[in-house]
XYZ file of C-alpha atoms in Angstrom:
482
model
C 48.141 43.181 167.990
C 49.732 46.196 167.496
C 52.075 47.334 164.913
C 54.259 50.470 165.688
C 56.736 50.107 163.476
C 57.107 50.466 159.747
C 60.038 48.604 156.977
C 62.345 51.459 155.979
C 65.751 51.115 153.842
C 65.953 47.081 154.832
C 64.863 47.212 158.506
C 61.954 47.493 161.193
C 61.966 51.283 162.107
C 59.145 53.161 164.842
C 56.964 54.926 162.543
C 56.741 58.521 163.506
C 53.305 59.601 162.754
C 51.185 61.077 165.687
C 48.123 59.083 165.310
C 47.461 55.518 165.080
C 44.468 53.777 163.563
C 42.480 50.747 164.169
C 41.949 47.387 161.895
C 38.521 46.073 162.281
C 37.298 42.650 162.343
C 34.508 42.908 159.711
C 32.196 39.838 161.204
C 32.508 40.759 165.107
C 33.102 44.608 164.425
C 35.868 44.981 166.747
C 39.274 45.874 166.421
C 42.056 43.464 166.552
C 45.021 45.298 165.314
C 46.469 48.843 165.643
C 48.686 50.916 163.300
C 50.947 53.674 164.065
C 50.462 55.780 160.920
C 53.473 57.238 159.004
C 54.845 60.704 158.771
C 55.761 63.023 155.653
C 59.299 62.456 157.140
C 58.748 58.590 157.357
C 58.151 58.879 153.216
C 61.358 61.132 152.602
C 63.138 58.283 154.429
C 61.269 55.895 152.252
C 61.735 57.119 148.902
C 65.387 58.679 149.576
C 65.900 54.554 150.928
C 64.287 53.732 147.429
C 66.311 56.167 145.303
C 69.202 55.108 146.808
C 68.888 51.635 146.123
C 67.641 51.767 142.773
C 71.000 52.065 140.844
C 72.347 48.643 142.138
C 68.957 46.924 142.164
C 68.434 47.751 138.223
C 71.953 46.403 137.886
C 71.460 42.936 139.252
C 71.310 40.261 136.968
C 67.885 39.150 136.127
C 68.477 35.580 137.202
C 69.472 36.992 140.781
C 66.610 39.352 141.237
C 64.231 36.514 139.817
C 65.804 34.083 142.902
C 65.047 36.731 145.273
C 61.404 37.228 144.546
C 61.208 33.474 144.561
C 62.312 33.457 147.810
C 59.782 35.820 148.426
C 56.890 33.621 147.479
C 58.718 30.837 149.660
C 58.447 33.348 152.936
C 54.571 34.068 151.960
C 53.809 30.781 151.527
C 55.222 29.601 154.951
C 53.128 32.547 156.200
C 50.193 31.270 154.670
C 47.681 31.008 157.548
C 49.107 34.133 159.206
C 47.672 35.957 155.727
C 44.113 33.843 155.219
C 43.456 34.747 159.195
C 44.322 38.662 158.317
C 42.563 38.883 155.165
C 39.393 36.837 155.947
C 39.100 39.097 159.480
C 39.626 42.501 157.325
C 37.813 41.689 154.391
C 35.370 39.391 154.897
C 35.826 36.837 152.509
C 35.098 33.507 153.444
C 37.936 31.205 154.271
C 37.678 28.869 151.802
C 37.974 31.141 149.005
C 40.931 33.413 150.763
C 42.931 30.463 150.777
C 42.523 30.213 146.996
C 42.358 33.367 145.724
C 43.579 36.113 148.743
C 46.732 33.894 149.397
C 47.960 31.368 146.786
C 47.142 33.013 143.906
C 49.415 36.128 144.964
C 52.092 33.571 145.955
C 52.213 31.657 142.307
C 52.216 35.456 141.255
C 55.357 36.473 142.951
C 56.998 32.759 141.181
C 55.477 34.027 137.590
C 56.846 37.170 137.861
C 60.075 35.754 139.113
C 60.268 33.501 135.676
C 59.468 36.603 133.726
C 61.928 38.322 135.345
C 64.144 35.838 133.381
C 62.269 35.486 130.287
C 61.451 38.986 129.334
C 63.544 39.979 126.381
C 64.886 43.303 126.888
C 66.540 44.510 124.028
C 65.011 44.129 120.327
C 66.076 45.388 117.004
C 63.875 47.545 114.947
C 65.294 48.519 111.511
C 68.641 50.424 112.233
C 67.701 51.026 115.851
C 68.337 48.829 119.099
C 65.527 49.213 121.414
C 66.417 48.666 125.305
C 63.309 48.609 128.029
C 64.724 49.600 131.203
C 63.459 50.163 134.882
C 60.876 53.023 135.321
C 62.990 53.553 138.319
C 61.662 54.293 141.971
C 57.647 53.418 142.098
C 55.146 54.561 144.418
C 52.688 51.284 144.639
C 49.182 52.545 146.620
C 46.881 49.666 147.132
C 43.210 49.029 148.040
C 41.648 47.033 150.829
C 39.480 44.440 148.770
C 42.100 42.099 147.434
C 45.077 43.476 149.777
C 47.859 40.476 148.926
C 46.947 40.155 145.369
C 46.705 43.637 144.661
C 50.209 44.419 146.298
C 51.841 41.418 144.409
C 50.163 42.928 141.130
C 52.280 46.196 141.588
C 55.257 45.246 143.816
C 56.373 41.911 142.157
C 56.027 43.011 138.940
C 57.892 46.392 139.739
C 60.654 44.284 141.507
C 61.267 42.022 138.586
C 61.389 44.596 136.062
C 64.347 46.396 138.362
C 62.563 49.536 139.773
C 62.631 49.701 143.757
C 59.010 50.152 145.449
C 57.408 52.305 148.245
C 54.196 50.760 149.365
C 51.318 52.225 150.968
C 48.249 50.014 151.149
C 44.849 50.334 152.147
C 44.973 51.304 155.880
C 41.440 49.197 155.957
C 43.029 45.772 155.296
C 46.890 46.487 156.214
C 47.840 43.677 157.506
C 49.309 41.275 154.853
C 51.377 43.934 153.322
C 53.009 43.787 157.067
C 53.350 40.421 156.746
C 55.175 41.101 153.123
C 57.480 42.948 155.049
C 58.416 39.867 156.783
C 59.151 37.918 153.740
C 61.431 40.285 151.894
C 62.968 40.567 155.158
C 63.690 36.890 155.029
C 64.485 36.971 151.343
C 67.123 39.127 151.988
C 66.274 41.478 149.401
C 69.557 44.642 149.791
C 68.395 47.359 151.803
C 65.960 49.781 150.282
C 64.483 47.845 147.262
C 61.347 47.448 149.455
C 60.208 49.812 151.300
C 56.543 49.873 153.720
C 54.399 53.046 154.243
C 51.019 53.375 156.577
C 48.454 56.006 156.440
C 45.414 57.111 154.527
C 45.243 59.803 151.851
C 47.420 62.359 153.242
C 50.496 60.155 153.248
C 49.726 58.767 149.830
C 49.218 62.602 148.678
C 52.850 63.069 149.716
C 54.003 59.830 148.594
C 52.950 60.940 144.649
C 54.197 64.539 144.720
C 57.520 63.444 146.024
C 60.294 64.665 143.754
C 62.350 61.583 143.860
C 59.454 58.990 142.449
C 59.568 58.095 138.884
C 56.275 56.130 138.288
C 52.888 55.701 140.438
C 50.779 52.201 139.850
C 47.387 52.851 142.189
C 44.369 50.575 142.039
C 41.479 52.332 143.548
C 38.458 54.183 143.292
C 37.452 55.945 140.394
C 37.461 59.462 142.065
C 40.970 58.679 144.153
C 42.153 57.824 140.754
C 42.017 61.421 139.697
C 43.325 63.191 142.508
C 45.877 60.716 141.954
C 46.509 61.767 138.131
C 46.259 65.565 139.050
C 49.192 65.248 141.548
C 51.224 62.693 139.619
C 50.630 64.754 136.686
C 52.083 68.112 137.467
C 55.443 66.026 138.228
C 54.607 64.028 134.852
C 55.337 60.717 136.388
C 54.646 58.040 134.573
C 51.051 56.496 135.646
C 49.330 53.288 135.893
C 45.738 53.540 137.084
C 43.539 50.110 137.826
C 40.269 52.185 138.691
C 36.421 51.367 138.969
C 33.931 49.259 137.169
C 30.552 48.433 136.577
C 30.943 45.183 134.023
C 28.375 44.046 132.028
C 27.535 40.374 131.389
C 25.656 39.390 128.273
C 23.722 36.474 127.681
C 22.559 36.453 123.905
C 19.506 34.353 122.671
C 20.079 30.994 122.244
C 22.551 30.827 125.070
C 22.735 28.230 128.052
C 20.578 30.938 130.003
C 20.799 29.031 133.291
C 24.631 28.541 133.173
C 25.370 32.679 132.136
C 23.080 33.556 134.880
C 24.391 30.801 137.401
C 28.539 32.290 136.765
C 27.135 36.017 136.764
C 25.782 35.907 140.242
C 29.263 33.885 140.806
C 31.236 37.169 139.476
C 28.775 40.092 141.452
C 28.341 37.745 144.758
C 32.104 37.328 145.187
C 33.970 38.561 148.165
C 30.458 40.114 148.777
C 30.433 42.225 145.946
C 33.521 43.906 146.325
C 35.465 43.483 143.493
C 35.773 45.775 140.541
C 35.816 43.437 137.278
C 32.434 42.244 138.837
C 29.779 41.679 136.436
C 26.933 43.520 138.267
C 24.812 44.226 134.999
C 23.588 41.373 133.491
C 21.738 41.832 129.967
C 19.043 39.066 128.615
C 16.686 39.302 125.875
C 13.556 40.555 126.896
C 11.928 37.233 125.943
C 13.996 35.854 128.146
C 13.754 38.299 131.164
C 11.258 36.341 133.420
C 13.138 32.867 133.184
C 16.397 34.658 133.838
C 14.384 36.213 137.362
C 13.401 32.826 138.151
C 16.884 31.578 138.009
C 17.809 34.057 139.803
C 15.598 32.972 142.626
C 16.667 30.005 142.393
C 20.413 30.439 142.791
C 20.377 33.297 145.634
C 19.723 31.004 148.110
C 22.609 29.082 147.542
C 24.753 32.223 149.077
C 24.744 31.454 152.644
C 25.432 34.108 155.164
C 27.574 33.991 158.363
C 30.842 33.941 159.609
C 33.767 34.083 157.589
C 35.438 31.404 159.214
C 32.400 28.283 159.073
C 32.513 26.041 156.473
C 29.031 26.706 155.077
C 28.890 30.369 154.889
C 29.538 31.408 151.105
C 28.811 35.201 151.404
C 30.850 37.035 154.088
C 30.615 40.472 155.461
C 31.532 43.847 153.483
C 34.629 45.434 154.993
C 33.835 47.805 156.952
C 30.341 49.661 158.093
C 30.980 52.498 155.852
C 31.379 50.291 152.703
C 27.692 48.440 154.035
C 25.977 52.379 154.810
C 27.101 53.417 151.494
C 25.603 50.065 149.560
C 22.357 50.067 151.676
C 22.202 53.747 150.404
C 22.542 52.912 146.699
C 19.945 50.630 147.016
C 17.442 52.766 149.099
C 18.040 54.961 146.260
C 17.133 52.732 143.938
C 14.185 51.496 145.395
C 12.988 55.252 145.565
C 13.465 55.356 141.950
C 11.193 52.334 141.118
C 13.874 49.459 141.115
C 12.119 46.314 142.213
C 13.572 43.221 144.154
C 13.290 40.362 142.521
C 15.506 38.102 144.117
C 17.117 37.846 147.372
C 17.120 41.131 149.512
C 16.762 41.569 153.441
C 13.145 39.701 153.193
C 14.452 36.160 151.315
C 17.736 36.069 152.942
C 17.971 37.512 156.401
C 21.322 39.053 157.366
C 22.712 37.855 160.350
C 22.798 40.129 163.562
C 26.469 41.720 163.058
C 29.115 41.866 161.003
C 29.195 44.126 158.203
C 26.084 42.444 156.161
C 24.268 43.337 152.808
C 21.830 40.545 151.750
C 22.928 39.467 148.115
C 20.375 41.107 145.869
C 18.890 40.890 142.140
C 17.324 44.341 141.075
C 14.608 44.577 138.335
C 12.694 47.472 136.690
C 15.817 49.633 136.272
C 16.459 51.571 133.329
C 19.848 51.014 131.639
C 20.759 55.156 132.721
C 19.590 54.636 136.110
C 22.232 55.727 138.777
C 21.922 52.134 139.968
C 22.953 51.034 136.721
C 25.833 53.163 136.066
C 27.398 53.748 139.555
C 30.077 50.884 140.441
C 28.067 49.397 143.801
C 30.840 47.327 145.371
C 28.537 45.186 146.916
C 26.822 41.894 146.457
C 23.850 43.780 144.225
C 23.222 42.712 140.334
C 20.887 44.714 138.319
C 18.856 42.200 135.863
C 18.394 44.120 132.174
C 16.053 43.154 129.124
C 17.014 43.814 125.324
C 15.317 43.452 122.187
C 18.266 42.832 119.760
C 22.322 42.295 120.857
C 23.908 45.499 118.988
C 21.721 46.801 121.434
C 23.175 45.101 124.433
C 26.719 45.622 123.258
C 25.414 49.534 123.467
C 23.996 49.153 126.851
C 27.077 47.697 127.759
C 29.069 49.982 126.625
C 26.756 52.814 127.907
C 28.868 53.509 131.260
C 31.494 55.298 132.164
C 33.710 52.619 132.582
C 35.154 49.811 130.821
C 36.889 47.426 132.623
C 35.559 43.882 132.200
C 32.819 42.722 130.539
C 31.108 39.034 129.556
C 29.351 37.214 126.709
C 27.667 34.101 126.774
C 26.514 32.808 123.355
C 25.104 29.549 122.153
C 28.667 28.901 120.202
C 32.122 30.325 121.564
C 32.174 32.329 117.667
C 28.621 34.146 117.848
C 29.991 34.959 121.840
C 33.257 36.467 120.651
C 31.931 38.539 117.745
C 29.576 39.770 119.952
C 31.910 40.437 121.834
C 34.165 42.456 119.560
C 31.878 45.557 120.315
C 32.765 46.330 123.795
C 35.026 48.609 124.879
C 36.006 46.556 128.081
C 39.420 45.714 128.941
C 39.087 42.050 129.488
C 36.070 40.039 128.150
C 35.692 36.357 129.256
C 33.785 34.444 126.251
C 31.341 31.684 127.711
C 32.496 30.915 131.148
C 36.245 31.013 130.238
C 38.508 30.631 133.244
C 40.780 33.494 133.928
C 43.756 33.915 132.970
C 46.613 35.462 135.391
C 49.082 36.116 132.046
C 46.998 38.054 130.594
C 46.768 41.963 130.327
C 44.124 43.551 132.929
C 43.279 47.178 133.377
C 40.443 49.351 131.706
C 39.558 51.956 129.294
C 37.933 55.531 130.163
C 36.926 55.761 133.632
C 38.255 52.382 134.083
C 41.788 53.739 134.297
C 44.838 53.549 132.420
C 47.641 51.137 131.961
C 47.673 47.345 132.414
C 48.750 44.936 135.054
C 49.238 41.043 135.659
C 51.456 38.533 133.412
C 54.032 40.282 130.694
C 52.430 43.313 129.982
C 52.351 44.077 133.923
C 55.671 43.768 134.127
C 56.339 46.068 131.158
C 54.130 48.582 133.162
C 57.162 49.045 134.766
C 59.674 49.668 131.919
C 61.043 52.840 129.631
C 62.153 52.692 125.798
C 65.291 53.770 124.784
C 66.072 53.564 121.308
C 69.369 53.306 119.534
C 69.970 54.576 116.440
C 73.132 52.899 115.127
C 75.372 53.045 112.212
C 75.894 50.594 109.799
C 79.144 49.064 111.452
C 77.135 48.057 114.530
C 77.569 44.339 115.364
C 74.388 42.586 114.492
C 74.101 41.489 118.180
C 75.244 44.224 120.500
C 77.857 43.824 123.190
C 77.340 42.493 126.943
C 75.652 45.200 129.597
C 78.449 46.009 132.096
């Protein structure tokens, strides 16, 4: 397949970059799709398309932007197998589980954010004053490989609905749905400019931020992107929202259903092979408890089955690409070096098979709660098993990272879990096996990143404040928008 061209100002347009790169089939390791990449004069066009369109985009009613975007998830959904054959080739994923969570959970996005296009309440009256939010205006959306649909949808849907116009530039790893995006606004008939599709790597989403004409830039990424990111958004001062790295602790406090917190954490760090970065990859026990928590461990591991993508059985895919798998299988050599210990799964106990972009899912022991291995965000299928003597000094360990993104407690009652789990400074904290919630507010705090995403507060990502201050003769409910 090849894909030369690029969706500029409402139609397909030859990209005009000089170089093309190649999409790789993470299980065979071959290419199976090529790119044109854009130009610096393929994002003028893009965000001049944008700014132009923003004005009458911001001015539609909600109820007919919220039909379009609806009509967005109708296009996606008919292109359903198109984007669980694209995404389970580029990521890795098994099949089963892109269907679920790469495909239609993006696609009931795009219809929640279309009903909260409707439902948000825009203006509000504080004392004297008549707050308005309004659109953030033209957003540059930059997007990583791991969850390519559902990361896109995150950032474009919600930008649509709250009236700003988008450029996007995914991950130039996993492409190939936003392409397929294309297709659907295409279909949806969104006007001319409210959507507009960038490819490249760094240097195109370099030019994309210091552009003079963008107003906001949502990027979910790595941690160390994420401030390159913030140093050239920042000397424009554009407005920033910044979904960045993890390394999420799961707690499982004494008295706690030890088999079931140990069973869902190796759920959370084993999915999509590791590559996802909420993943609990730290799990804390008490030390009394540390040996029975390795033996479950042993126990589970096996049930993470190996293979191709595309078989029925095979529960653990492939990482993405044989950088991501060099730079895991270096952590863990590093580890190793250090004293960590395997003490469940690894190359030995579950053989990876002979290609395709394998790490064996792996428990880690004997690590120290500062140990690089324990405070670097892996983004692969490894979890590092920790002992503690009392919980506030969990909670501490848990806390004792750089990040703060997501974080788990498991506690004999729901209550002793969620005071627990008061202590953490983690952006999202699931309290015994909860299930998550799409509504609700997700994003981090310190190295985590900045800003939230998903449900209402996502889509107020994407909104200003003005504030009114009116006299005393102001009608009590204010007149009609033009």
């Amino acid at each position: 397949m090849d894909f030369t061209q690029t969706y500029i100002d409402g139609r397909w347009q030859e990209a005009s970059g000089a170089a093309c790169t190649e999409v790789v089939d993470s299980y065979t390791e071959t290419p199976f799709a090529t790119l044109r990449i854009s130009s610096v004069a393929d994002v003028d066009c893009a965000v001049g398309a944008a700014r132009r369109a923003w004005p009458a985009w911001a001015g539609l009613p909600a109820p007919r932007r919220a039909s379009m975007l609806h009509a967005v998830a109708d296009a996606l959904e008919a292109r359903s197998d198109a984007l669980a054959d694209a995404i389970m080739r580029e990521v890795g994923m098994p099949a089963r589980l892109v269907r679920r969570i790469q495909v239609a959970a993006p696609i009931n996005a795009w219809r929640r954010y279309a009903e909260l296009c409707e439902q948000a309440a825009h203006e509000s009256r504080i004392g004297h004053s008549l707050v308005r939010r309004v659109p953030a205006g033209v957003v540059a959306c930059i997007t990583p490989w791991n969850y390519p649909l559902h990361q896109v949808t995150a950032k474009v849907a919600a930008a649509l609905a709250a009236g700003c116009t988008v450029v996007l530039k995914p991950s130039e790893i996993a492409p190939l749905s936003a392409f397929l995006l294309a297709e659907a606004v295409a279909a949806a008939g969104l006007p001319p400019g409210a959507f507009n599709l960038l490819h490249g790597g760094a240097d195109i989403g370099q030019a994309l931020v210091r552009h003079a004409e963008i107003d906001m830039v949502s990027f979910t990424g790595s941690t160390r992107a994420g401030r390159e990111i913030a140093a050239a958004g920042g000397a424009g001062l554009k407005r920033l929202s910044l979904e960045l790295g993890g390394k999420s602790a799961a707690i499982a406090l004494p008295g706690t259903d030890l088999a079931a917190a140990v069973k869902a954490t190796l759920a959370s760090c084993f999915l999509n092979s590791g590559q996802t970065c909420s993943a609990y990859t730290r799990l804390l026990v008490p030390a009394a408890e540390y040996a029975n928590a390795a033996e479950l461990a042993r126990q589970y591991i096996d049930a993470y089955v190996m293979g191709d993508p595309a078989a029925p059985a095979t529960r653990l895919g492939p990482l993405a690409s044989a950088q991501q798998r060099r730079r895991v299988l270096a952590l863990l050599q590093q580890a190793q070096a250090g004293g960590a210990q395997i003490i469940a799964g690894g190359p030995r106990a579950c053989p990876v098979p002979a290609h395709g972009y394998f790490v064996a899912p792996t428990v880690l022991g004997n690590v120290a709660p500062v140990a690089p291995i324990a405070q670097e965000e892996i983004f692969g299928p490894v979890l590092v098993l920790l002992p503690y003597d009392e919980p506030a000094q969990a909670v501490a360990i848990a806390n004792g990272t750089p990040y703060g993104l997501a974080a788990a407690v498991w506690g004999a009652s729901a209550v002793q879990a969620y005071h627990a789990a008061r202590g953490l400074r983690a952006g999202q904290v699931e309290i015994n096996g909860a299930p998550f919630n799409p509504d609700a507010p997700f994003g981090g705090f310190r190295q985590s990143g900045m800003g939230r995403e998903n449900g209402p507060f996502g889509l107020e990502e994407f909104t200003e404040t003005i504030s009114y201050q009116l006299p005393a003769d102001f009608p009590v409910a204010p007149p009609p928008s033009s």
